[in-house]
Backbone as a ProteinNet text record, in pm:
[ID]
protein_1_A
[PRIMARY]
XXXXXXXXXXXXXXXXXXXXXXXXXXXXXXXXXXXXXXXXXXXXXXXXXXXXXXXXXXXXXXXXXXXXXXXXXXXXXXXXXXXXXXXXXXXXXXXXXXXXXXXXXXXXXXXXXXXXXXXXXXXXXXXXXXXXXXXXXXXXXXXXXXXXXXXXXXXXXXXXX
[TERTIARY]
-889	-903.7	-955.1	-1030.7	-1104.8	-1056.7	-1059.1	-1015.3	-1092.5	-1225	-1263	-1224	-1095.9	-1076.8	-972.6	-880.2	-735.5	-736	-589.1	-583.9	-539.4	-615.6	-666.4	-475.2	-440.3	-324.7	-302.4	-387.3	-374.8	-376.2	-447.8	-417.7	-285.7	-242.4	-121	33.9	-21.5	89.3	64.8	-102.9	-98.8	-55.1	-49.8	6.3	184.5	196.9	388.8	407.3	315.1	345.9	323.9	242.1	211.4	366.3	386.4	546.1	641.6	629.1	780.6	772	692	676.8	756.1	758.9	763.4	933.3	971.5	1134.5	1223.7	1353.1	1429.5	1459.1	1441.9	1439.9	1359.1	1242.8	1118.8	1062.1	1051.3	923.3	1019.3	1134	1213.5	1241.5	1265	1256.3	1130.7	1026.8	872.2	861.5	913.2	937.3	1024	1114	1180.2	1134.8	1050.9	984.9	897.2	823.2	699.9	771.6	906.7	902.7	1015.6	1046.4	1083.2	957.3	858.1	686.2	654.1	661.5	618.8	720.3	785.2	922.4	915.1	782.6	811	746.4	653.9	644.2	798.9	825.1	974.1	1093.3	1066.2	1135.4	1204.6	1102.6	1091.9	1143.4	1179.2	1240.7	1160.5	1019.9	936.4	969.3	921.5	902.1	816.6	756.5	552.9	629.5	518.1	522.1	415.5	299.4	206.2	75.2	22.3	-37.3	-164.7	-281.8	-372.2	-500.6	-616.3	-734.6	-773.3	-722.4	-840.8	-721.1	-625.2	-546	-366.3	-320.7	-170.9	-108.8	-10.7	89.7	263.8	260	381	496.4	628.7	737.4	812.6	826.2	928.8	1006.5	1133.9	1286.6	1283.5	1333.4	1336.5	1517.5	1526.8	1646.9	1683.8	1807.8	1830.3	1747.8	1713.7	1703.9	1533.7	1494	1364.2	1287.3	1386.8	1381.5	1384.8	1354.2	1295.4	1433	1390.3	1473.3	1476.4	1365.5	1303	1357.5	1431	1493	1349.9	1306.6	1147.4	1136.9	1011.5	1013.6	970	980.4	890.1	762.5	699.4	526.9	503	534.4	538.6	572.8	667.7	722.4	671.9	533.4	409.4	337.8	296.8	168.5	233.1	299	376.2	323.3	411.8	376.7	186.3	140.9	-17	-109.4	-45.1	-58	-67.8	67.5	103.2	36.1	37.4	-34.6	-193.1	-267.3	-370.6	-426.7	-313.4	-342.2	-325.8	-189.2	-193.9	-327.4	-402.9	-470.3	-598.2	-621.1	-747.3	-660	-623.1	-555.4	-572	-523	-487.6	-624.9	-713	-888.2	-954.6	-903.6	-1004.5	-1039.8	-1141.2	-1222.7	-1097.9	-1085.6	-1067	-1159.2	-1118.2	-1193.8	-1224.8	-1153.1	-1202.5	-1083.3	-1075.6	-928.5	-918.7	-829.1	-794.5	-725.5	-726.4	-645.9	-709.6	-598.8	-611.3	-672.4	-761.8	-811.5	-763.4	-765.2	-703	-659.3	-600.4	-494.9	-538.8	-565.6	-557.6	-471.4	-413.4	-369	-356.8	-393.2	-362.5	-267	-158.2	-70.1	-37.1	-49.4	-65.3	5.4	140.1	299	419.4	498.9	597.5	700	704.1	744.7	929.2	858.3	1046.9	1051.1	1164	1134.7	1094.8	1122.1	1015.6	867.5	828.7	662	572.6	447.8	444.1	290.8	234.8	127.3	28.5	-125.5	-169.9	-325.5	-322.1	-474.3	-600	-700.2	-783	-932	-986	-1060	-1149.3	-1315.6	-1346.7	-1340.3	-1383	-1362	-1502.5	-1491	-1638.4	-1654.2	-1812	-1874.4	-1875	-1794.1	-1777.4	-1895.2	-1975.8	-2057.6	-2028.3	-1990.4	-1999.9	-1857.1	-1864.2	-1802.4	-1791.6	-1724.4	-1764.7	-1593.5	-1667.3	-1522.8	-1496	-1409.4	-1416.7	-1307.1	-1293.9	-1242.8	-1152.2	-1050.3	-938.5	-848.5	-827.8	-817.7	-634.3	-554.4	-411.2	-411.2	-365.7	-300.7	-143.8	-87.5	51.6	84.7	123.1	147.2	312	388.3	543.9	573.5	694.5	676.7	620	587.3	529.8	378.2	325.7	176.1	123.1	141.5	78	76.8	-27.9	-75.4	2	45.9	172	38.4	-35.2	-84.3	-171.2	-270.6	-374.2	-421.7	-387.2	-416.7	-574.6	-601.4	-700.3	-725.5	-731.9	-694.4	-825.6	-869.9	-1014.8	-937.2	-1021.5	-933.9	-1144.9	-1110.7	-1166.1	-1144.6	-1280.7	-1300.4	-1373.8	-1370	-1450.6	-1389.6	-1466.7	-1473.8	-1336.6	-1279.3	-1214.7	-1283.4	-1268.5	-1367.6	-1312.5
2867.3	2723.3	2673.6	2598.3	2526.5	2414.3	2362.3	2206.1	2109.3	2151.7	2029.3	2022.8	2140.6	2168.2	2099.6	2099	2057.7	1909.7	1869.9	1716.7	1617.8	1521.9	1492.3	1420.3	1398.7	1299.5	1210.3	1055.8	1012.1	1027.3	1102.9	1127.9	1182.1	1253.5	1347.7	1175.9	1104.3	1005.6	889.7	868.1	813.3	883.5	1001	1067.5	1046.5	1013.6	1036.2	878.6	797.3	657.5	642.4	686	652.2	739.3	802.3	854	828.3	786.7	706.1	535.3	485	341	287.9	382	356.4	360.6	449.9	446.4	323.6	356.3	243.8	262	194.1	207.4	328.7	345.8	437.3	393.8	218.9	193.3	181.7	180.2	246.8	328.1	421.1	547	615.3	557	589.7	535.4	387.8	356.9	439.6	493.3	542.5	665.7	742.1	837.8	880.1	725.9	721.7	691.2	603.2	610.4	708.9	816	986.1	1036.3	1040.5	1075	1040.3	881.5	828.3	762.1	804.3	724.6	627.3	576.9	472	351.3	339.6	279.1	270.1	296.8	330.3	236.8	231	164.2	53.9	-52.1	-242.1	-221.6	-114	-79.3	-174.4	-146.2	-284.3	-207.7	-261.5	-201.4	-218.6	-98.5	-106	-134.3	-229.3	-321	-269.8	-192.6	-176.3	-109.2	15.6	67.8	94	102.9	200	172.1	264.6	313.6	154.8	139.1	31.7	-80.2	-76.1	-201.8	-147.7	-243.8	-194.5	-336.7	-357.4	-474.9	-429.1	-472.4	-398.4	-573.3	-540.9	-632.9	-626.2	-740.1	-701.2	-808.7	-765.2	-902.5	-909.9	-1001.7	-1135.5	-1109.3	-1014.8	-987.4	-977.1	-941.4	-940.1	-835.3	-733.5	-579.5	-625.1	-713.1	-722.6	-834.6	-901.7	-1047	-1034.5	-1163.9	-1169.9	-1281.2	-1324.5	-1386.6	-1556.2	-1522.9	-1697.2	-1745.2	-1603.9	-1595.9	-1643.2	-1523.5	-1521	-1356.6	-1308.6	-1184.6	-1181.7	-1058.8	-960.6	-939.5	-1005.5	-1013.2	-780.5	-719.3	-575.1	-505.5	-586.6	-589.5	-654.5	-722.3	-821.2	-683.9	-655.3	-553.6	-419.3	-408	-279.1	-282.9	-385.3	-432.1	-433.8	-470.6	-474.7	-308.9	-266	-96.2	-4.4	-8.2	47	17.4	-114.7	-195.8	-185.7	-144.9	-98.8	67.8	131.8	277.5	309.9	234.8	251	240.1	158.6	89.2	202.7	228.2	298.2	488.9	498.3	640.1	701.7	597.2	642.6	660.5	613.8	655.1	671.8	777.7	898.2	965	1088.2	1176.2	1287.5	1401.7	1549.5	1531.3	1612.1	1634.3	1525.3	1455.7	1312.1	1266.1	1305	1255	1114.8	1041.2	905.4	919.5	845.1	849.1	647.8	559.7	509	492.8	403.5	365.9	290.5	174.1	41.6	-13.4	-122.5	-239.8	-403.6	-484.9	-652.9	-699.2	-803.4	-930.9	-1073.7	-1120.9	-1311	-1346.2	-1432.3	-1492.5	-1623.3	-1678.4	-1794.8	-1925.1	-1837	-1944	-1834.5	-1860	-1854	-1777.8	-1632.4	-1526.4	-1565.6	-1628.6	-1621.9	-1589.1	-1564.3	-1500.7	-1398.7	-1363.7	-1243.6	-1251	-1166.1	-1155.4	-1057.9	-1068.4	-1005.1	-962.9	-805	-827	-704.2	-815.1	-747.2	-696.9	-567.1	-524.3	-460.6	-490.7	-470.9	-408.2	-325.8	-219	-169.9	-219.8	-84.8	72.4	148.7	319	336.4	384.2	390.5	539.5	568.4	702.2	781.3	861.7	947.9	1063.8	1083.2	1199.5	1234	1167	1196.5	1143	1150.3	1087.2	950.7	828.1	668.5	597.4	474.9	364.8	315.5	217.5	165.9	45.1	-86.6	-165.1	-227.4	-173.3	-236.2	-377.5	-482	-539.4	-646.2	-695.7	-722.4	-852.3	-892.8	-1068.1	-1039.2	-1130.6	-1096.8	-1297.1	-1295	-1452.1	-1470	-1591.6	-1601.8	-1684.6	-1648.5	-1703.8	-1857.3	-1925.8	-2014.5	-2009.9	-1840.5	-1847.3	-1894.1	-1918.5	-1951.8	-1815.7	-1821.5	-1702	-1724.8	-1599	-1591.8	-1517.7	-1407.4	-1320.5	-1248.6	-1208.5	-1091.9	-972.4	-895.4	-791.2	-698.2	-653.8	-566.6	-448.9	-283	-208.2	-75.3	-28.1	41	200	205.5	378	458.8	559.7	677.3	758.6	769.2	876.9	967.6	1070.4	1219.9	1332.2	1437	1517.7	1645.8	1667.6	1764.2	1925.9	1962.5	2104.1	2239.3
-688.9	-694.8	-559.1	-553.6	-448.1	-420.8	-327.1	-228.2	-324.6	-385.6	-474.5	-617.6	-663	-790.1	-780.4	-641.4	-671.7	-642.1	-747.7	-745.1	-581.7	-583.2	-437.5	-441.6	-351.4	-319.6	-369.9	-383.6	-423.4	-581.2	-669.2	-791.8	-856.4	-744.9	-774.5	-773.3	-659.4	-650.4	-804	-821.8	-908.3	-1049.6	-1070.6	-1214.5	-1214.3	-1073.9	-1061	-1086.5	-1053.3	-1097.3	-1249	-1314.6	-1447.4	-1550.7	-1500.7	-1534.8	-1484.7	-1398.8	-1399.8	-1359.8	-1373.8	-1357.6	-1505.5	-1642.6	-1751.5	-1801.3	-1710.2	-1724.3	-1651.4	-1727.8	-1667	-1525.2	-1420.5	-1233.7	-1213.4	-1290.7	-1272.5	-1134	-1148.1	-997.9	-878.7	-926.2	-787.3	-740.5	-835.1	-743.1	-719.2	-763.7	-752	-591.9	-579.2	-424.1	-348.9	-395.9	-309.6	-231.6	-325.3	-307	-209.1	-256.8	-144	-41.4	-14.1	123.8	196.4	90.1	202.3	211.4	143.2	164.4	300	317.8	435.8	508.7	585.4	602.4	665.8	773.1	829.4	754.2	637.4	491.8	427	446.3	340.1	427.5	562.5	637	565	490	506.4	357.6	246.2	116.8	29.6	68.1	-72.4	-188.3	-314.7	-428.3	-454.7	-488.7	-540.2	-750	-740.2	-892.6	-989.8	-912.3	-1010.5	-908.5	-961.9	-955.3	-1036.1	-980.6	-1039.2	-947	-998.3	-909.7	-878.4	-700.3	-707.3	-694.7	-734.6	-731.3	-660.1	-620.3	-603	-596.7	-622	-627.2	-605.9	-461.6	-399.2	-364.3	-359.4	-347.8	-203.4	-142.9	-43.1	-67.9	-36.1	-95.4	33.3	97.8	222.6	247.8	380.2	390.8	545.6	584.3	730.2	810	698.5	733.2	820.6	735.4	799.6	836.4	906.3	942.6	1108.1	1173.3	1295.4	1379.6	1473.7	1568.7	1524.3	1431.4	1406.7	1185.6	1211.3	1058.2	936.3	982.7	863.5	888.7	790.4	773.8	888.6	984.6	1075.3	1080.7	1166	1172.3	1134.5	1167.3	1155.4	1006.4	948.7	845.7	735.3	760.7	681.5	678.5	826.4	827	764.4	774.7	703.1	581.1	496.6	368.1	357.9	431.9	383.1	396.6	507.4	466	365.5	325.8	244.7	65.8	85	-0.9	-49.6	36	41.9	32	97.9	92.9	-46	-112.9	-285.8	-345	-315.3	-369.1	-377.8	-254.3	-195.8	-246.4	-205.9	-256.5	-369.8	-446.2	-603.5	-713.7	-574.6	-715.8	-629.9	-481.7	-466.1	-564.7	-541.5	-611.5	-574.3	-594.7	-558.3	-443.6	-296	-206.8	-112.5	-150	-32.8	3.8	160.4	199.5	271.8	299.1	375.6	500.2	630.7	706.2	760.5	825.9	871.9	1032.2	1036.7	1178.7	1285.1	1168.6	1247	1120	1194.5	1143.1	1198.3	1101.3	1188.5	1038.4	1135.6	1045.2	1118.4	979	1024.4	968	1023.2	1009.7	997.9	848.8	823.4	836.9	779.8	784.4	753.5	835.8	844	658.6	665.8	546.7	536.3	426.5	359.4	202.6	128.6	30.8	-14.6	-125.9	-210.7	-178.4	-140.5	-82.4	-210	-244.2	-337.6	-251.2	-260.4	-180	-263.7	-254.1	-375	-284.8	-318.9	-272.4	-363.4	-388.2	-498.6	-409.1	-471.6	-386.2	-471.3	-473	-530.7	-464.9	-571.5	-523.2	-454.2	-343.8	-265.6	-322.1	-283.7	-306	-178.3	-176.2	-36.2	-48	59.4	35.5	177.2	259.6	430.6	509.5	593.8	659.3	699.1	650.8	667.7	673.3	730.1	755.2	648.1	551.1	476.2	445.3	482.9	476.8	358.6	343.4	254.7	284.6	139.2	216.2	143	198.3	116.3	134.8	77.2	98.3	9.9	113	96.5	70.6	-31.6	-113.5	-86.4	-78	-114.8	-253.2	-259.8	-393.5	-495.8	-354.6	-450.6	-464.9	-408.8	-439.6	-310.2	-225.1	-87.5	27.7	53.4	127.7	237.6	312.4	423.8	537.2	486.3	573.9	476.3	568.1	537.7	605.1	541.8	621.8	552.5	686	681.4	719.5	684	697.8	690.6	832.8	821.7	813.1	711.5	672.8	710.2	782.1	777.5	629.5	563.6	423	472.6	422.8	398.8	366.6	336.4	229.6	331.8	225.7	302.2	342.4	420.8	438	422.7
[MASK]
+++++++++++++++++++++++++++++++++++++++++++++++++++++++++++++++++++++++++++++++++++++++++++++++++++++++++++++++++++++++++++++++++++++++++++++++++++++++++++++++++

């Protein structure tokens, strides 16, 4: 079997979501998962809500654990959330053979994170033939639908060798 036969990462995470997103506390322990996978993702305990190639819709509950001095979420604990949020997104509809790593990180900070945060990133699947940057991108809403923050997230693609 070859590096371009076997299932790329993100496919392998997206087949573990499509099975257990469907059971009862499936997308939790699907979260939970991912964050012994990635533990410092796993830190802020979001719950990813919904998956697939190209899209992700992840949860964070508004708690002490990840709250600031100014009793609002954690400017770190936004960008966290928009990370993670995006790598779902971008991950889960690679090809076989095309790996991800992050570059950089920006965010804007609109108002002040309280509440349930819900943060949604939508992506088309780029065509990897080489080595290239590729800009993912999250908005993180509170619950009454008003944008809190955006994040933007330059991931390095190419082919694994």
């Amino acid at each position: 079997m070859t590096v371009q036969d076997e299932p790329a990462l993100g496919e392998k995470m997206l087949r573990r979501w499509q099975r257990l997103s469907v059971l009862p506390g499936g997308r939790h322990l699907f979260s939970f998962m991912l964050g012994r996978y990635a533990p410092y993702s796993g830190s802020i305990g979001a719950l990813v809500t919904d998956v697939r190639p190209g899209f992700a819709r992840v949860e964070l509950r508004d708690r002490r654990k990840v709250r600031n001095h100014l009793n609002c979420i954690h400017a770190i604990a936004l960008m966290n959330l928009g990370e993670v949020t995006t790598g779902l997104a971008l991950l889960s509809g690679l090809k076989p053979g095309v790996r991800g790593i992050i570059t950089g990180l920006s965010i804007e900070y609109f108002k002040k994170a309280r509440g349930r945060l819900v943060s949604l990133a939508e992506t088309r699947q780029p065509e990897v033939n080489d080595d290239m940057e590729y800009d993912v991108h999250a908005e993180i809403k509170d619950q009454s639908g008003e944008v809190v923050a955006r994040c933007t997230a330059k991931w390095r693609l190419g082919l694994i060798p």
